[in-house]
């Protein structure tokens, strides 16, 4: 049942996001608008489009959310595997489960490390230039 629903949700989300589906929806709205004068712009005429769009929106919310949840878990799993199998710090595995405060603290720690690395690179480049080394020629060699 899970696999069948996942397949259905993925296919539906893919179809719903296509240009053809958009054009079909525009055509339905235009046809509905053109039909307005024939129905005297009645409440029933209005109810048709309101009910139709409400039902479609209600169902699509759940299908698209299911697809996004699955894609998010798959992406996190792939990233965790890359972290686990590399020299990266394992503390980053599973960080999607942290609180906002914990994520902010970890983000600030990463930014500080990046600034430190950048400063080290700049000092190294400045020292190489001071000593007369051509950094561009060294990187091309």
PDB file of C-alpha atoms in Angstrom:
ATOM      1  CA  UNK A   1       0.000   0.000   0.000  1.00  0.00           C
ATOM      2  CA  UNK A   2       2.823   2.422   0.921  1.00  0.00           C
ATOM      3  CA  UNK A   3       4.697   1.767  -2.318  1.00  0.00           C
ATOM      4  CA  UNK A   4       1.521   2.165  -4.376  1.00  0.00           C
ATOM      5  CA  UNK A   5       0.646   5.460  -2.688  1.00  0.00           C
ATOM      6  CA  UNK A   6       4.229   6.725  -3.053  1.00  0.00           C
ATOM      7  CA  UNK A   7       4.166   5.932  -6.762  1.00  0.00           C
ATOM      8  CA  UNK A   8       0.739   7.557  -7.167  1.00  0.00           C
ATOM      9  CA  UNK A   9       1.806  10.673  -5.222  1.00  0.00           C
ATOM     10  CA  UNK A  10       5.043  11.046  -7.200  1.00  0.00           C
ATOM     11  CA  UNK A  11       3.345  10.625 -10.566  1.00  0.00           C
ATOM     12  CA  UNK A  12       0.521  12.994  -9.623  1.00  0.00           C
ATOM     13  CA  UNK A  13       2.925  15.649  -8.325  1.00  0.00           C
ATOM     14  CA  UNK A  14       4.979  15.338 -11.527  1.00  0.00           C
ATOM     15  CA  UNK A  15       1.904  15.652 -13.735  1.00  0.00           C
ATOM     16  CA  UNK A  16       0.480  18.520 -11.655  1.00  0.00           C
ATOM     17  CA  UNK A  17       3.676  20.499 -12.167  1.00  0.00           C
ATOM     18  CA  UNK A  18       3.734  20.132 -15.927  1.00  0.00           C
ATOM     19  CA  UNK A  19       3.019  22.963 -18.389  1.00  0.00           C
ATOM     20  CA  UNK A  20       0.270  20.881 -20.018  1.00  0.00           C
ATOM     21  CA  UNK A  21      -1.602  20.596 -16.722  1.00  0.00           C
ATOM     22  CA  UNK A  22      -1.323  24.336 -16.225  1.00  0.00           C
ATOM     23  CA  UNK A  23      -2.744  24.960 -19.697  1.00  0.00           C
ATOM     24  CA  UNK A  24      -5.614  22.524 -19.049  1.00  0.00           C
ATOM     25  CA  UNK A  25      -6.437  24.373 -15.812  1.00  0.00           C
ATOM     26  CA  UNK A  26      -6.365  27.713 -17.620  1.00  0.00           C
ATOM     27  CA  UNK A  27      -8.688  26.263 -20.288  1.00  0.00           C
ATOM     28  CA  UNK A  28     -11.109  25.038 -17.600  1.00  0.00           C
ATOM     29  CA  UNK A  29     -11.197  28.491 -15.985  1.00  0.00           C
ATOM     30  CA  UNK A  30     -11.696  30.194 -19.373  1.00  0.00           C
ATOM     31  CA  UNK A  31     -14.486  27.751 -20.273  1.00  0.00           C
ATOM     32  CA  UNK A  32     -16.102  28.357 -16.891  1.00  0.00           C
ATOM     33  CA  UNK A  33     -15.881  32.139 -17.396  1.00  0.00           C
ATOM     34  CA  UNK A  34     -17.340  31.894 -20.913  1.00  0.00           C
ATOM     35  CA  UNK A  35     -20.198  29.769 -19.544  1.00  0.00           C
ATOM     36  CA  UNK A  36     -21.056  32.493 -17.016  1.00  0.00           C
ATOM     37  CA  UNK A  37     -23.453  34.470 -19.221  1.00  0.00           C
ATOM     38  CA  UNK A  38     -25.274  31.285 -20.279  1.00  0.00           C
ATOM     39  CA  UNK A  39     -25.972  30.485 -16.628  1.00  0.00           C
ATOM     40  CA  UNK A  40     -26.707  34.088 -15.688  1.00  0.00           C
ATOM     41  CA  UNK A  41     -23.657  34.199 -13.442  1.00  0.00           C
ATOM     42  CA  UNK A  42     -25.758  32.255 -10.953  1.00  0.00           C
ATOM     43  CA  UNK A  43     -24.685  30.988  -7.565  1.00  0.00           C
ATOM     44  CA  UNK A  44     -24.623  27.458  -8.973  1.00  0.00           C
ATOM     45  CA  UNK A  45     -22.245  28.594 -11.703  1.00  0.00           C
ATOM     46  CA  UNK A  46     -19.950  30.083  -9.035  1.00  0.00           C
ATOM     47  CA  UNK A  47     -20.330  27.025  -6.803  1.00  0.00           C
ATOM     48  CA  UNK A  48     -19.054  24.731  -9.576  1.00  0.00           C
ATOM     49  CA  UNK A  49     -15.644  26.412  -9.813  1.00  0.00           C
ATOM     50  CA  UNK A  50     -15.374  27.013  -6.060  1.00  0.00           C
ATOM     51  CA  UNK A  51     -16.136  23.399  -5.201  1.00  0.00           C
ATOM     52  CA  UNK A  52     -13.914  21.997  -7.931  1.00  0.00           C
ATOM     53  CA  UNK A  53     -10.897  24.088  -7.014  1.00  0.00           C
ATOM     54  CA  UNK A  54     -11.368  23.462  -3.298  1.00  0.00           C
ATOM     55  CA  UNK A  55     -11.452  19.683  -3.749  1.00  0.00           C
ATOM     56  CA  UNK A  56      -8.434  19.652  -6.064  1.00  0.00           C
ATOM     57  CA  UNK A  57      -6.454  21.934  -3.737  1.00  0.00           C
ATOM     58  CA  UNK A  58      -7.355  19.866  -0.666  1.00  0.00           C
ATOM     59  CA  UNK A  59      -6.186  16.608  -2.265  1.00  0.00           C
ATOM     60  CA  UNK A  60      -3.069  18.100  -3.873  1.00  0.00           C
ATOM     61  CA  UNK A  61      -1.823  19.484  -0.559  1.00  0.00           C
ATOM     62  CA  UNK A  62      -1.530  15.964   0.841  1.00  0.00           C
ATOM     63  CA  UNK A  63      -0.033  14.449  -2.295  1.00  0.00           C
ATOM     64  CA  UNK A  64       2.588  17.162  -2.670  1.00  0.00           C
ATOM     65  CA  UNK A  65       3.422  17.090   1.054  1.00  0.00           C
ATOM     66  CA  UNK A  66       3.933  13.322   0.859  1.00  0.00           C
ATOM     67  CA  UNK A  67       6.244  13.729  -2.114  1.00  0.00           C
ATOM     68  CA  UNK A  68       8.229  16.506  -0.409  1.00  0.00           C
ATOM     69  CA  UNK A  69       8.554  14.501   2.805  1.00  0.00           C
ATOM     70  CA  UNK A  70       9.884  11.488   0.904  1.00  0.00           C
ATOM     71  CA  UNK A  71      12.277  13.618  -1.145  1.00  0.00           C
ATOM     72  CA  UNK A  72      13.523  15.330   2.022  1.00  0.00           C
ATOM     73  CA  UNK A  73      14.198  12.043   3.799  1.00  0.00           C
ATOM     74  CA  UNK A  74      15.953  10.637   0.716  1.00  0.00           C
ATOM     75  CA  UNK A  75      18.142  13.733   0.437  1.00  0.00           C
ATOM     76  CA  UNK A  76      19.031  13.663   4.140  1.00  0.00           C
ATOM     77  CA  UNK A  77      19.902   9.973   3.883  1.00  0.00           C
ATOM     78  CA  UNK A  78      22.188  10.626   0.920  1.00  0.00           C
ATOM     79  CA  UNK A  79      23.892  13.498   2.724  1.00  0.00           C
ATOM     80  CA  UNK A  80      24.316  11.412   5.880  1.00  0.00           C
ATOM     81  CA  UNK A  81      25.948   8.653   3.836  1.00  0.00           C
ATOM     82  CA  UNK A  82      28.327  11.144   2.206  1.00  0.00           C
ATOM     83  CA  UNK A  83      29.241  12.512   5.622  1.00  0.00           C
ATOM     84  CA  UNK A  84      29.676   9.040   7.094  1.00  0.00           C
ATOM     85  CA  UNK A  85      31.887   7.812   4.270  1.00  0.00           C
ATOM     86  CA  UNK A  86      34.074  10.926   4.062  1.00  0.00           C
ATOM     87  CA  UNK A  87      36.438  12.792   6.348  1.00  0.00           C
ATOM     88  CA  UNK A  88      33.629  15.200   7.276  1.00  0.00           C
ATOM     89  CA  UNK A  89      32.640  15.548  10.898  1.00  0.00           C
ATOM     90  CA  UNK A  90      30.010  12.983  11.882  1.00  0.00           C
ATOM     91  CA  UNK A  91      28.335  15.538  14.161  1.00  0.00           C
ATOM     92  CA  UNK A  92      26.500  16.792  11.057  1.00  0.00           C
ATOM     93  CA  UNK A  93      24.649  13.518  10.575  1.00  0.00           C
ATOM     94  CA  UNK A  94      21.020  13.852  11.605  1.00  0.00           C
ATOM     95  CA  UNK A  95      21.145  17.596  12.284  1.00  0.00           C
ATOM     96  CA  UNK A  96      17.692  17.979  10.702  1.00  0.00           C
ATOM     97  CA  UNK A  97      16.344  16.717  14.040  1.00  0.00           C
ATOM     98  CA  UNK A  98      17.960  19.542  16.063  1.00  0.00           C
ATOM     99  CA  UNK A  99      16.035  22.466  17.471  1.00  0.00           C
ATOM    100  CA  UNK A 100      16.220  25.855  15.766  1.00  0.00           C
ATOM    101  CA  UNK A 101      18.530  27.110  18.524  1.00  0.00           C
ATOM    102  CA  UNK A 102      20.878  24.117  18.117  1.00  0.00           C
ATOM    103  CA  UNK A 103      20.907  24.562  14.330  1.00  0.00           C
ATOM    104  CA  UNK A 104      21.715  28.254  14.709  1.00  0.00           C
ATOM    105  CA  UNK A 105      24.610  27.456  17.056  1.00  0.00           C
ATOM    106  CA  UNK A 106      25.980  24.843  14.647  1.00  0.00           C
ATOM    107  CA  UNK A 107      25.580  27.254  11.718  1.00  0.00           C
ATOM    108  CA  UNK A 108      27.498  29.953  13.602  1.00  0.00           C
ATOM    109  CA  UNK A 109      30.239  27.422  14.403  1.00  0.00           C
ATOM    110  CA  UNK A 110      30.518  26.553  10.684  1.00  0.00           C
ATOM    111  CA  UNK A 111      30.616  30.220   9.692  1.00  0.00           C
ATOM    112  CA  UNK A 112      33.413  30.875  12.230  1.00  0.00           C
ATOM    113  CA  UNK A 113      35.385  27.904  10.860  1.00  0.00           C
ATOM    114  CA  UNK A 114      34.889  29.178   7.294  1.00  0.00           C
ATOM    115  CA  UNK A 115      36.086  32.665   8.266  1.00  0.00           C
ATOM    116  CA  UNK A 116      39.131  31.141   9.970  1.00  0.00           C
ATOM    117  CA  UNK A 117      39.932  29.028   6.908  1.00  0.00           C
ATOM    118  CA  UNK A 118      39.523  32.045   4.617  1.00  0.00           C
ATOM    119  CA  UNK A 119      41.798  34.142   6.833  1.00  0.00           C
ATOM    120  CA  UNK A 120      44.433  31.390   6.769  1.00  0.00           C
ATOM    121  CA  UNK A 121      44.243  31.190   2.970  1.00  0.00           C
ATOM    122  CA  UNK A 122      44.566  34.957   2.674  1.00  0.00           C
ATOM    123  CA  UNK A 123      47.598  35.006   5.009  1.00  0.00           C
ATOM    124  CA  UNK A 124      49.215  32.181   3.053  1.00  0.00           C
ATOM    125  CA  UNK A 125      48.599  33.943  -0.275  1.00  0.00           C
ATOM    126  CA  UNK A 126      49.957  37.226   1.090  1.00  0.00           C
ATOM    127  CA  UNK A 127      53.078  35.457   2.386  1.00  0.00           C
ATOM    128  CA  UNK A 128      53.629  33.726  -0.965  1.00  0.00           C
ATOM    129  CA  UNK A 129      53.285  37.057  -2.772  1.00  0.00           C
ATOM    130  CA  UNK A 130      55.668  38.691  -0.283  1.00  0.00           C
ATOM    131  CA  UNK A 131      58.251  35.988  -0.971  1.00  0.00           C
ATOM    132  CA  UNK A 132      57.832  36.515  -4.698  1.00  0.00           C
ATOM    133  CA  UNK A 133      56.029  33.310  -5.525  1.00  0.00           C
ATOM    134  CA  UNK A 134      53.608  33.465  -8.420  1.00  0.00           C
ATOM    135  CA  UNK A 135      50.447  31.912  -6.942  1.00  0.00           C
ATOM    136  CA  UNK A 136      48.762  31.639 -10.346  1.00  0.00           C
ATOM    137  CA  UNK A 137      51.698  29.761 -11.893  1.00  0.00           C
ATOM    138  CA  UNK A 138      51.878  27.488  -8.838  1.00  0.00           C
ATOM    139  CA  UNK A 139      48.208  26.552  -9.092  1.00  0.00           C
ATOM    140  CA  UNK A 140      48.447  25.849 -12.825  1.00  0.00           C
ATOM    141  CA  UNK A 141      51.475  23.569 -12.451  1.00  0.00           C
TER     142      UNK A 141
END
